[in-house]
Coordinates of N, CA and C in Angstrom, one line a residue:
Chain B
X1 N 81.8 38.1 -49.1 CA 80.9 38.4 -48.0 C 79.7 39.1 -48.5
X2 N 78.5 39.0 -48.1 CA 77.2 39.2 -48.4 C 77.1 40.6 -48.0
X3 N 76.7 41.6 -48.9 CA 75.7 42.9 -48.5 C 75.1 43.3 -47.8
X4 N 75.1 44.2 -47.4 CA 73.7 44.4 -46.2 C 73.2 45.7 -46.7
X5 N 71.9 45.7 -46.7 CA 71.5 47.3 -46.7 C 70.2 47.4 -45.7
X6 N 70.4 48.7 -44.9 CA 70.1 48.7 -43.7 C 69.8 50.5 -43.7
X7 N 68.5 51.0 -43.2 CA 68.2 52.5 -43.1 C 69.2 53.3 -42.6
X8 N 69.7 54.9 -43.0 CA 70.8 55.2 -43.2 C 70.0 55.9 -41.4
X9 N 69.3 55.9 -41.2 CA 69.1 56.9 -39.9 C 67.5 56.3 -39.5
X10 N 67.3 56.6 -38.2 CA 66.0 56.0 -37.4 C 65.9 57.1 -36.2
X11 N 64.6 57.4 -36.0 CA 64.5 58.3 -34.5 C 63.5 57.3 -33.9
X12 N 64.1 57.9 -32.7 CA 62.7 57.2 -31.4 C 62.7 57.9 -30.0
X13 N 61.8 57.5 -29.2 CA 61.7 58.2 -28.0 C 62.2 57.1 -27.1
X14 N 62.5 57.7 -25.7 CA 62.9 57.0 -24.5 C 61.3 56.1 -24.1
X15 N 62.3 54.8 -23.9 CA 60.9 53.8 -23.8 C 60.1 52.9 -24.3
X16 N 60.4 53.4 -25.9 CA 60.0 52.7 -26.9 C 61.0 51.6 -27.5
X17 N 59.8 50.5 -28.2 CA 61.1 49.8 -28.5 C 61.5 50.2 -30.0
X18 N 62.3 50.0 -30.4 CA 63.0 50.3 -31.6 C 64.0 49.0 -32.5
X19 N 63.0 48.7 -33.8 CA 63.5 47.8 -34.6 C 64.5 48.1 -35.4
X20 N 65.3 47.6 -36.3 CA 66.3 48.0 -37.3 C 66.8 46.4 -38.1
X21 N 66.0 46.6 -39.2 CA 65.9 45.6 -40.1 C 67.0 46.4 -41.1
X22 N 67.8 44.8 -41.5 CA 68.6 44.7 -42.2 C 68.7 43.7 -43.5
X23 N 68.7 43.8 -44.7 CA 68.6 43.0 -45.8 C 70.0 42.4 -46.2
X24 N 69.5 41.4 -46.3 CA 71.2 40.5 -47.5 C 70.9 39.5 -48.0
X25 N 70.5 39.4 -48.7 CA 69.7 38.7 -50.0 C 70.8 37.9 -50.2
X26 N 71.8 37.9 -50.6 CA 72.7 37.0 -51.0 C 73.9 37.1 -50.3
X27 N 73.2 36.5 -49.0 CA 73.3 35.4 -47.4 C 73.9 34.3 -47.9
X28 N 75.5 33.7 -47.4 CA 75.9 32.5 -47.6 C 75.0 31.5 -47.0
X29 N 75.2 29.9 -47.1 CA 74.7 29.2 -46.0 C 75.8 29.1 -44.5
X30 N 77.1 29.2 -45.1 CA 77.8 29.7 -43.6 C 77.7 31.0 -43.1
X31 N 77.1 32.0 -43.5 CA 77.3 33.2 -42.9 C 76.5 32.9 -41.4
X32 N 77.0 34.2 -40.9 CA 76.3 34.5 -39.6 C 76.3 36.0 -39.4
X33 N 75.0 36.4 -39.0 CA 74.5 37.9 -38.8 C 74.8 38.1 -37.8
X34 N 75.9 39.4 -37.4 CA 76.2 39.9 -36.3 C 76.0 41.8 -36.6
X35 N 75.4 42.2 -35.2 CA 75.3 43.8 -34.8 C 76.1 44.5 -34.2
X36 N 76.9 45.4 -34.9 CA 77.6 46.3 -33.9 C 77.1 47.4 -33.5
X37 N 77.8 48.1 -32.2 CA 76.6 49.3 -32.1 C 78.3 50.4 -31.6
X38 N 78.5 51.4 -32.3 CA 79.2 52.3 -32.3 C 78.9 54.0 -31.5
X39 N 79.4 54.1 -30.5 CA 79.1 55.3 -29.9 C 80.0 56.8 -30.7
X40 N 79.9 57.9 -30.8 CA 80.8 58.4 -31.1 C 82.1 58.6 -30.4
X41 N 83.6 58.4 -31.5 CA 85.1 58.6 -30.7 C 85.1 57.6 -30.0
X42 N 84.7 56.3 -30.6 CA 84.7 55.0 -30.1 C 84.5 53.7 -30.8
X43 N 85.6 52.9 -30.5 CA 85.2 51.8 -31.3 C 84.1 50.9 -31.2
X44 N 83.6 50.4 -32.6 CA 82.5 49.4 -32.7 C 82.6 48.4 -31.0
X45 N 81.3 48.1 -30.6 CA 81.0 47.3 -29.6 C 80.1 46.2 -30.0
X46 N 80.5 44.6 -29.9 CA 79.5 43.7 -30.3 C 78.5 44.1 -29.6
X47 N 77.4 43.7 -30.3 CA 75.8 43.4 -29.6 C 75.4 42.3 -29.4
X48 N 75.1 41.5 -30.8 CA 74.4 40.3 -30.5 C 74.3 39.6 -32.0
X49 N 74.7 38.5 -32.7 CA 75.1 37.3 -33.7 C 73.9 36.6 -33.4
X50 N 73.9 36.0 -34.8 CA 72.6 34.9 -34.8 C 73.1 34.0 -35.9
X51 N 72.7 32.6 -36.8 CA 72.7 32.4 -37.3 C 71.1 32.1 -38.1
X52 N 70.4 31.4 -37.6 CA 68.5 31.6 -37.6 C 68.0 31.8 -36.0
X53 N 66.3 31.6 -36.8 CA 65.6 32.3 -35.8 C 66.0 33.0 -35.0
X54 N 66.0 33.0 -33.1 CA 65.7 34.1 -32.8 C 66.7 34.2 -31.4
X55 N 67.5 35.0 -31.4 CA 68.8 34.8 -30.7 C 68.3 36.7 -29.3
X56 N 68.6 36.1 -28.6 CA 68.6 37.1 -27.5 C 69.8 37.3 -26.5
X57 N 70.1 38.5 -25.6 CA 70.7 38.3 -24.7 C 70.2 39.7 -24.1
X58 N 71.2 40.2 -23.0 CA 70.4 41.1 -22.1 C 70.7 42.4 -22.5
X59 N 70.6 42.8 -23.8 CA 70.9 44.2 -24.5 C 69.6 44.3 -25.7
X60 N 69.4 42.9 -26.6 CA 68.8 42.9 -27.9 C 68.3 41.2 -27.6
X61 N 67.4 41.9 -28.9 CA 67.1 40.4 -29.6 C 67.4 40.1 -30.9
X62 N 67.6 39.3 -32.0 CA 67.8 39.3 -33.4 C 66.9 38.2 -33.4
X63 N 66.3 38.9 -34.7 CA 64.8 38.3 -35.3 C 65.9 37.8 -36.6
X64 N 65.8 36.3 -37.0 CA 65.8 35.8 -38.9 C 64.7 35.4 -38.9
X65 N 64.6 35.4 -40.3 CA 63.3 34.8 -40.7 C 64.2 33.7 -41.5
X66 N 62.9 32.3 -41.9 CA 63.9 30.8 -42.1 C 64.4 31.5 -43.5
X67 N 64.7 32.4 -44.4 CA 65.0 32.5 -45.7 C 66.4 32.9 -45.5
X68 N 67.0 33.7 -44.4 CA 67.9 34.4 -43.5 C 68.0 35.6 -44.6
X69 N 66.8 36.1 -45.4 CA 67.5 37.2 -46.1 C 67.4 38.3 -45.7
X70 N 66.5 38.3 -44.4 CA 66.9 39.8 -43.5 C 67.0 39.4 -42.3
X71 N 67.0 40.3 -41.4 CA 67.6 40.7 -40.0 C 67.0 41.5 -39.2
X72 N 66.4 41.5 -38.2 CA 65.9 42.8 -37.2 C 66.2 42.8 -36.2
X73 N 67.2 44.0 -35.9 CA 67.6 44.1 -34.5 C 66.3 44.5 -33.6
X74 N 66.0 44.0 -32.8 CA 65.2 44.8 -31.7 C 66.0 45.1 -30.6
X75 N 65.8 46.8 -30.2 CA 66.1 46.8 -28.8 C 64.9 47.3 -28.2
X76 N 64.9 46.8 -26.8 CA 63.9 47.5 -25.6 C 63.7 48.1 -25.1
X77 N 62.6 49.4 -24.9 CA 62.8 50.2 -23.9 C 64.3 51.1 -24.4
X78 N 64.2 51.7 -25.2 CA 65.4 52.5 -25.2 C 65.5 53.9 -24.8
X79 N 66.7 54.3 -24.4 CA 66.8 55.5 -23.7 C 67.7 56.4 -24.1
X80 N 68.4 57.4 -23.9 CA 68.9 58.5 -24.3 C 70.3 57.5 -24.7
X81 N 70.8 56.8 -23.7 CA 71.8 56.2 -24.2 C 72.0 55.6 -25.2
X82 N 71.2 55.1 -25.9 CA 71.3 54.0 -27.2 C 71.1 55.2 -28.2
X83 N 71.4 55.5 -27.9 CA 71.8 56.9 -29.4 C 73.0 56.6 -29.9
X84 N 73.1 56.3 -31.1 CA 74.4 55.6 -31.8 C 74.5 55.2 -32.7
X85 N 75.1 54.6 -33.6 CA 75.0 53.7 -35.3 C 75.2 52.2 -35.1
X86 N 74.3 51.6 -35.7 CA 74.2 50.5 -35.8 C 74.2 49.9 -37.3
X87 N 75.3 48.6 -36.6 CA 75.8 48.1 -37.9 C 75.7 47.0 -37.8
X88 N 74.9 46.4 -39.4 CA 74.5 45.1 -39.3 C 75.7 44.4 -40.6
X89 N 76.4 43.8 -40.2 CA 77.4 42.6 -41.2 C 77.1 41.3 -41.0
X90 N 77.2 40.6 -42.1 CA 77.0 39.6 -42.5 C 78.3 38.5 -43.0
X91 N 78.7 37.7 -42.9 CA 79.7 37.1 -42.8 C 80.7 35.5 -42.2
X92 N 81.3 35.0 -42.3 CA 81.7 33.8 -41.3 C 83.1 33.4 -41.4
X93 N 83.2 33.2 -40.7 CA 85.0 32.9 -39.9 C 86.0 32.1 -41.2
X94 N 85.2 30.3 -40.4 CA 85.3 29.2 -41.4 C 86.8 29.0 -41.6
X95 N 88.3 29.7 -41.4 CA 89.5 29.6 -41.5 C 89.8 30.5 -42.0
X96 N 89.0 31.6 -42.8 CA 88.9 33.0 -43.3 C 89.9 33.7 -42.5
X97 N 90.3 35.1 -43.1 CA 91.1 36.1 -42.2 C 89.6 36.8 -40.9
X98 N 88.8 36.7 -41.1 CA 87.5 37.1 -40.7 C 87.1 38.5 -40.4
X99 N 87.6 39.1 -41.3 CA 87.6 40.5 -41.3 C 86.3 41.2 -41.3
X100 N 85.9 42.0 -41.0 CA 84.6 42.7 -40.9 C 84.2 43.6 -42.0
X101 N 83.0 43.3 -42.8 CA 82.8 44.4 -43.9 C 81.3 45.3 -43.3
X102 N 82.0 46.6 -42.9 CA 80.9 47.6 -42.3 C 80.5 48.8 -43.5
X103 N 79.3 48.5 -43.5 CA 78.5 49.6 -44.2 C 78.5 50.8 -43.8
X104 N 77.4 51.6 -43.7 CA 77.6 53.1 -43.5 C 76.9 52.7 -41.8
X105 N 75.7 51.6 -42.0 CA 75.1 51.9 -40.6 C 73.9 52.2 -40.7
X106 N 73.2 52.2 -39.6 CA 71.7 52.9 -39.3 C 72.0 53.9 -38.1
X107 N 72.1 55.0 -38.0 CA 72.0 56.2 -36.6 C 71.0 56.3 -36.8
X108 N 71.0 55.7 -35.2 CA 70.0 55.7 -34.2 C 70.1 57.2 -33.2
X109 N 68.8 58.2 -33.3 CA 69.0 59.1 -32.4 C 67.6 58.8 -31.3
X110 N 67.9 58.7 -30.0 CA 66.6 58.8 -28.8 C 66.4 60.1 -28.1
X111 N 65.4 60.3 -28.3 CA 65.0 61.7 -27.9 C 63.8 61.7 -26.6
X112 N 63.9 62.6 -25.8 CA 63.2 62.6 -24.6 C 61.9 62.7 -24.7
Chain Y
X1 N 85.6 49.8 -21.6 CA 86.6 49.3 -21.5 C 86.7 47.9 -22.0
X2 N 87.0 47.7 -23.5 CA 86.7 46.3 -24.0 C 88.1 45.6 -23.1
X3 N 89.3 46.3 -23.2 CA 90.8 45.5 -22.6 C 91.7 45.5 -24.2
X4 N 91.0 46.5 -25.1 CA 92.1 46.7 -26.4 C 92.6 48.1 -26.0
X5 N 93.8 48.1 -26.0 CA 93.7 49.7 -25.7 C 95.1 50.1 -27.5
X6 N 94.9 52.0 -27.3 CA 95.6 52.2 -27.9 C 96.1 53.6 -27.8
X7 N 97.4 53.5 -28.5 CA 97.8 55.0 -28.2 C 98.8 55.5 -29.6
X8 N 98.8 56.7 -29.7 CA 98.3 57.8 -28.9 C 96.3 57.8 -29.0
X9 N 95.4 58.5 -28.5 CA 94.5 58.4 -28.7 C 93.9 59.7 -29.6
X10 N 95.0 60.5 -29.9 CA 94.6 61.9 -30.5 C 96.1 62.0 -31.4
X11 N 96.1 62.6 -32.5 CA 97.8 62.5 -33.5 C 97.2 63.6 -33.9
X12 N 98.1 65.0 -34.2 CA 98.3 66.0 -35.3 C 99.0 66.3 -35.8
X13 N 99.4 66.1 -36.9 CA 100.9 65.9 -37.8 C 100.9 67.1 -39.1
X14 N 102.0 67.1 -39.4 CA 102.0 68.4 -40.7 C 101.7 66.8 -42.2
X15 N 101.7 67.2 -43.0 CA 101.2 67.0 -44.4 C 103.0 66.7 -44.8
X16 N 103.3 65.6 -44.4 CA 104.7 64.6 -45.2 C 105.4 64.2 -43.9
X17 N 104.8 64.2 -42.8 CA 105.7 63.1 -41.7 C 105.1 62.1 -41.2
X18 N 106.0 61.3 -40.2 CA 105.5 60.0 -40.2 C 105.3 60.0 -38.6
X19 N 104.3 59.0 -38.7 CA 103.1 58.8 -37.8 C 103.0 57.5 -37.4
X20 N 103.4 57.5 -36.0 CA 102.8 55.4 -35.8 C 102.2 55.6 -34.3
X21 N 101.1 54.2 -34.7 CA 100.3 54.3 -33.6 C 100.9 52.9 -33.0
X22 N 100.0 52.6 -32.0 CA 100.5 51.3 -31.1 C 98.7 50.8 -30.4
X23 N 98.8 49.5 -30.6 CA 97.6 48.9 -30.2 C 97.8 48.0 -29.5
X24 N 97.9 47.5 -28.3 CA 97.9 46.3 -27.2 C 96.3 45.3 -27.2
X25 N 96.6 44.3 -27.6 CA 95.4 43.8 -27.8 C 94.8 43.1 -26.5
X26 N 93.7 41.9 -26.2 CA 93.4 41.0 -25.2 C 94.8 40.5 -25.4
X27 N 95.3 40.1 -23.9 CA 96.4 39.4 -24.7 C 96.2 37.8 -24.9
X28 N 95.1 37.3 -24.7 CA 95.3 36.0 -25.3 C 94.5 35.5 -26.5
X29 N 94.5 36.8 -27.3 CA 94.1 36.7 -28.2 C 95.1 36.9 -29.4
X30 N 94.3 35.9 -30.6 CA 95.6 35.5 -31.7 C 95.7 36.6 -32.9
X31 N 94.6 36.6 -33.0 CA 94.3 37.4 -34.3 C 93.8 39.1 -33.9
X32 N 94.7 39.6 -34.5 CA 94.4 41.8 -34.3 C 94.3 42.1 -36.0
X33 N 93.5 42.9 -36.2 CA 93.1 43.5 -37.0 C 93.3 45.3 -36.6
X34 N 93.9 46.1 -38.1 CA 93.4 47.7 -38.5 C 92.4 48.0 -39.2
X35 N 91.8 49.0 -38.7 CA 90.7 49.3 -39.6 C 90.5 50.9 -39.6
X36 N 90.1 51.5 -40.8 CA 90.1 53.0 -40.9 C 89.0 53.5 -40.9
X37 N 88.8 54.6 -40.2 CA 87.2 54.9 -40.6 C 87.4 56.4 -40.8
X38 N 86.4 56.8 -41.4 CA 86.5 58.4 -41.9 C 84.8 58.6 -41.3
X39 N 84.6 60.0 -41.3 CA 83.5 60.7 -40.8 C 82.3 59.6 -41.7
X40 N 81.3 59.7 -40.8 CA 80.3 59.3 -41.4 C 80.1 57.9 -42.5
X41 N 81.4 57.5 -42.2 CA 81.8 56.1 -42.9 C 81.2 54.9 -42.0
X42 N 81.2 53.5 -42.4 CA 81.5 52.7 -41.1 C 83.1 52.1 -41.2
X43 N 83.9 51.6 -40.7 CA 85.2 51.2 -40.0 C 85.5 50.4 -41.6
X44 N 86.7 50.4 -42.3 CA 87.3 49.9 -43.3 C 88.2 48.8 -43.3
X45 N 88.3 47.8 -43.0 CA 89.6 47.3 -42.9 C 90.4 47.2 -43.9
X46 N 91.7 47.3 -43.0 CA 92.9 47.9 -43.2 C 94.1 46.3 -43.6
X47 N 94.0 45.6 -42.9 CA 95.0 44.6 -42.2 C 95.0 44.0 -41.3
X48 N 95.3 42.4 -41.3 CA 95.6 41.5 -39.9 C 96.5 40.4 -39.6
X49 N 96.7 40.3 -38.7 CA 97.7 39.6 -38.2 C 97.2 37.9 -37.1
X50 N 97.4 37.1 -37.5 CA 97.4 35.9 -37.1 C 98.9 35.4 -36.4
X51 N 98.6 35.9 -34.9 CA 100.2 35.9 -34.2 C 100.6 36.7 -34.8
X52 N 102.3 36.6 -35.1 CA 102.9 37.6 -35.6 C 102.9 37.8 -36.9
X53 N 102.6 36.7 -37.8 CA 102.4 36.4 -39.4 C 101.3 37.7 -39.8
X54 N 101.6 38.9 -40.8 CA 100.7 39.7 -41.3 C 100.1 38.5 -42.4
X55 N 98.8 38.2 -42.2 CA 98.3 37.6 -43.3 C 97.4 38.1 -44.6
X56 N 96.9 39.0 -44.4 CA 96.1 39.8 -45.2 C 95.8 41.1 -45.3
X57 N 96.4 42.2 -46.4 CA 96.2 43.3 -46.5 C 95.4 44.3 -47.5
X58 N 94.4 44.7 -47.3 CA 93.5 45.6 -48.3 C 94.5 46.1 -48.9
X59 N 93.7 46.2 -50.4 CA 94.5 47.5 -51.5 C 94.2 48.6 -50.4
X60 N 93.6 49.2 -49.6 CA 93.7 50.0 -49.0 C 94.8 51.0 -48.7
X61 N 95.7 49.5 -48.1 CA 96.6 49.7 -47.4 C 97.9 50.4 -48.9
X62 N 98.0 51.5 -48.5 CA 99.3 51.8 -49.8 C 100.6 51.6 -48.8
X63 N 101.3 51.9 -50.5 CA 103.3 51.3 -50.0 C 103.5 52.0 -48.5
X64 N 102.9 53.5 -47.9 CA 103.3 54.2 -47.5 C 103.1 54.2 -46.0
X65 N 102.3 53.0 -45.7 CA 101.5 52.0 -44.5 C 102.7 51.0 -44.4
X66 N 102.9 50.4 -43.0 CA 103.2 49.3 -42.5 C 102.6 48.7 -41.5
X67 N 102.3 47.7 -41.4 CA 102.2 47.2 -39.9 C 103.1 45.9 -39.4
X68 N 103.1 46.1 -38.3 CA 104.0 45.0 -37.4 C 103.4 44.7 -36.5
X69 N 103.8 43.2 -36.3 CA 103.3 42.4 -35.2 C 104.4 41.5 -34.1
X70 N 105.6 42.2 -34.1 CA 106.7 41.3 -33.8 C 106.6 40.7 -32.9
X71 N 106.2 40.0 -32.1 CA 106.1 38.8 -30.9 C 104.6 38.8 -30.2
X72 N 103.5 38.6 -31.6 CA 102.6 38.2 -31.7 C 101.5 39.3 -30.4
X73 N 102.2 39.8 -29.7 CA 101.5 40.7 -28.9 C 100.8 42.0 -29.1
X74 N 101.5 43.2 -29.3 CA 101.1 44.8 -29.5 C 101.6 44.6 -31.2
X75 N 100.9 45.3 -31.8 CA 101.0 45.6 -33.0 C 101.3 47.5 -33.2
X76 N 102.0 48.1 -34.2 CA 101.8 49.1 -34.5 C 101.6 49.3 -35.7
X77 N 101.2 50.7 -36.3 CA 100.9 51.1 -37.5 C 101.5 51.9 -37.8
X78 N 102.6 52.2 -39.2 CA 102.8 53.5 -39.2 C 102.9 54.0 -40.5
X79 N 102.3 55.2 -40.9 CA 102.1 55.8 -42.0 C 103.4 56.6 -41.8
X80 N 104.1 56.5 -43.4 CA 104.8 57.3 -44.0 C 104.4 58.4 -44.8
X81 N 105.5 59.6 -44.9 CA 104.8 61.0 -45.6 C 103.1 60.8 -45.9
X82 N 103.2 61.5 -44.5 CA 101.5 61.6 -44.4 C 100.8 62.6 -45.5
X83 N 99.4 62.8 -45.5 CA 99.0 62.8 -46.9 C 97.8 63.6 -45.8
X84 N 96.9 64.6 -46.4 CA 95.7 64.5 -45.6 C 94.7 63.8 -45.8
X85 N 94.8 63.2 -46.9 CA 93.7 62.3 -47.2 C 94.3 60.9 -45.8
X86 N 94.9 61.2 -45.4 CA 94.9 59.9 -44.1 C 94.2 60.6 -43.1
X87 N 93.7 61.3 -43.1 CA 92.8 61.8 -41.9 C 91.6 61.0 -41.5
X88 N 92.0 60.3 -40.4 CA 90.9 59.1 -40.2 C 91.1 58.8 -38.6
X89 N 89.9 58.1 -38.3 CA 90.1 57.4 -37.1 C 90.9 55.9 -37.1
X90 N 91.5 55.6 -36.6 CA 92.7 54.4 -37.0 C 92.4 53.3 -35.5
X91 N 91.4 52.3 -36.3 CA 91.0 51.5 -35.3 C 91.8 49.9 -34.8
X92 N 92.1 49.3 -33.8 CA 92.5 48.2 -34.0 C 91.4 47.1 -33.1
X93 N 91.4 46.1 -33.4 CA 90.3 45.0 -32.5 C 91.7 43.8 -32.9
X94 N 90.6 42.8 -31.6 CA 91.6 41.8 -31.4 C 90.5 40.8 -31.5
X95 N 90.6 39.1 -31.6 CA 89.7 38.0 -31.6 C 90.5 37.2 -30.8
X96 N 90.1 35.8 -30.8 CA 90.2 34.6 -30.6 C 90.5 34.3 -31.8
X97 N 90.6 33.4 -32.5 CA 90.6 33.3 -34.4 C 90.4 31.8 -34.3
X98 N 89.6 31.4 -35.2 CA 89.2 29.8 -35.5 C 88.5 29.5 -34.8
X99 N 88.2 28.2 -35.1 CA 87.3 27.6 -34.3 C 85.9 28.0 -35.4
X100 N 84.7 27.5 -35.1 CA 83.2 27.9 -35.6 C 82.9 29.3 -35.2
X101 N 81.6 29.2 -36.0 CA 81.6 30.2 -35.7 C 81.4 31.7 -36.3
X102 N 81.9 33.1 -36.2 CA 82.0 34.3 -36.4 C 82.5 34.3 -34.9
X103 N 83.7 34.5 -34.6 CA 84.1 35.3 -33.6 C 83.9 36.5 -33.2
X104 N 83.8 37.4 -32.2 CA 83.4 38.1 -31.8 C 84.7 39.4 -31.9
X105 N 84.8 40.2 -32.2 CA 86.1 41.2 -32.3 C 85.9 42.2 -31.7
X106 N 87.0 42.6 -30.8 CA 86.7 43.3 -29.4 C 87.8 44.9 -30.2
X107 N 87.1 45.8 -30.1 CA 87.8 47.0 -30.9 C 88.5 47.9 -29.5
X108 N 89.5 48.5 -29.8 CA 90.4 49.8 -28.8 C 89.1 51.2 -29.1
X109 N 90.1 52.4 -28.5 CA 89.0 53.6 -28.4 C 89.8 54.4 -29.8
X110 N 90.6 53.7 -30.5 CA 90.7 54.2 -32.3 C 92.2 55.3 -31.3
X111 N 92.5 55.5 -32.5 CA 93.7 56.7 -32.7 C 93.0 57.5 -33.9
X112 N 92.6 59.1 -33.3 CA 92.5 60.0 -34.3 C 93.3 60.5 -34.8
X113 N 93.7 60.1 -36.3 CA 95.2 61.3 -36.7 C 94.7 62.3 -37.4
X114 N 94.8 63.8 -37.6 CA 94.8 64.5 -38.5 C 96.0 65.2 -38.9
X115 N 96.0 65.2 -40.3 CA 97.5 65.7 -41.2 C 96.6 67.0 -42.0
X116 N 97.2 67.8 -41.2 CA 97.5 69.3 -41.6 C 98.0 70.0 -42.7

């Protein structure tokens, strides 16, 4: 399973949007990039998977570029709530046990 | 409320007794995974289960760990002569398994144990 390295911490204000780019250079061609977003005293919660370009749903968006060697979460408009660690893994099923390899994360803190 | 639940959701144990948690997964889902996380870590995996068959286990996991899956439904974990270095949050998630893909893995609210 491919690496990721991803900023250990990010601030932002309520409102703003807030990116969080993730690197993995040595990206299978079956992997697929997926974001967890961890609140504290809680388990990981999916966000949002991609395999290229540009994959959205009603929380995020995920930016690849065609090389897939990084990743950018965007969220919108964020608010006090999205204070939390975000984890970007990299990875694919394929008949695999599909186990999840989580790094330390990016904490994310929103401030008023 | 993913629909993974687990219990106990809090454990405080002395330093050499034994400890087991309990995780009820989606239930129509095949595959549950453990995973361990410690402060400021992200989540470790531990172990998982495809139905009732344990298929794959981290060196992680020492002799002093088991898990079970016996009728492919709730799974438990239980640490023997606890250690404090097992002081962790003890997480379980459940999937769909196969198919294309990266499935999506739906995690419980963790079991905190600390050994005293």
């Amino acid at each position: 399973l491919a690496k990721t390295t991803q900023p250990i911490s990010m601030d932002s204000y309520e409102g703003q949007e807030v990116n969080i780019t993730c690197s993995h250079n040595n990206i299978a061609t079956n992997d697929y990039i997926t974001w967890y977003q961890q609140f504290p005293s809680q388990g990981p919660r999916f966000i949002i998977q991609g395999y290229k370009t540009k994959v959205t749903n009603e929380v995020a968006s995920l930016f690849i570029p065609a090389d897939r060697k990084s990743s950018t979460l965007s969220l919108p408009r964020v608010s006090l709530s999205d204070t939390a660690v975000y984890y970007c893994l990299v990875g694919g099923d394929g008949g695999s046990q599909g186990n999840l390899i989580f790094g330390k994360g990016t904490k994310l803190s929103v401030k008023p | 409320d993913t629909g993974v639940s687990q219990d106990p959701r809090h454990k405080i144990t002395k330093r050499g007794q034994n400890v087991t948690f309990r995780c009820d997964p989606i239930s129509e889902h095949n595959r549950l995974y453990w995973y361990r996380q410690t402060l400021g870590q992200g989540p470790e995996f531990l172990t998982y289960f495809q139905n009732e068959a344990q298929l794959e286990k981290s060196r992680l996991l020492s002799d002093r760990f088991s898990a079970e899956r016996p009728k492919g439904s709730f799974s438990t974990l239980e640490i023997q002569r606890t250690e404090q270095g097992d002081s962790a949050m003890y997480l379980c998630a459940s999937t769909r398994g196969g198919g294309g893909g990266w499935n999506e893995q739906f995690f419980g609210p963790g079991t905190r144990l600390t050994v005293l």
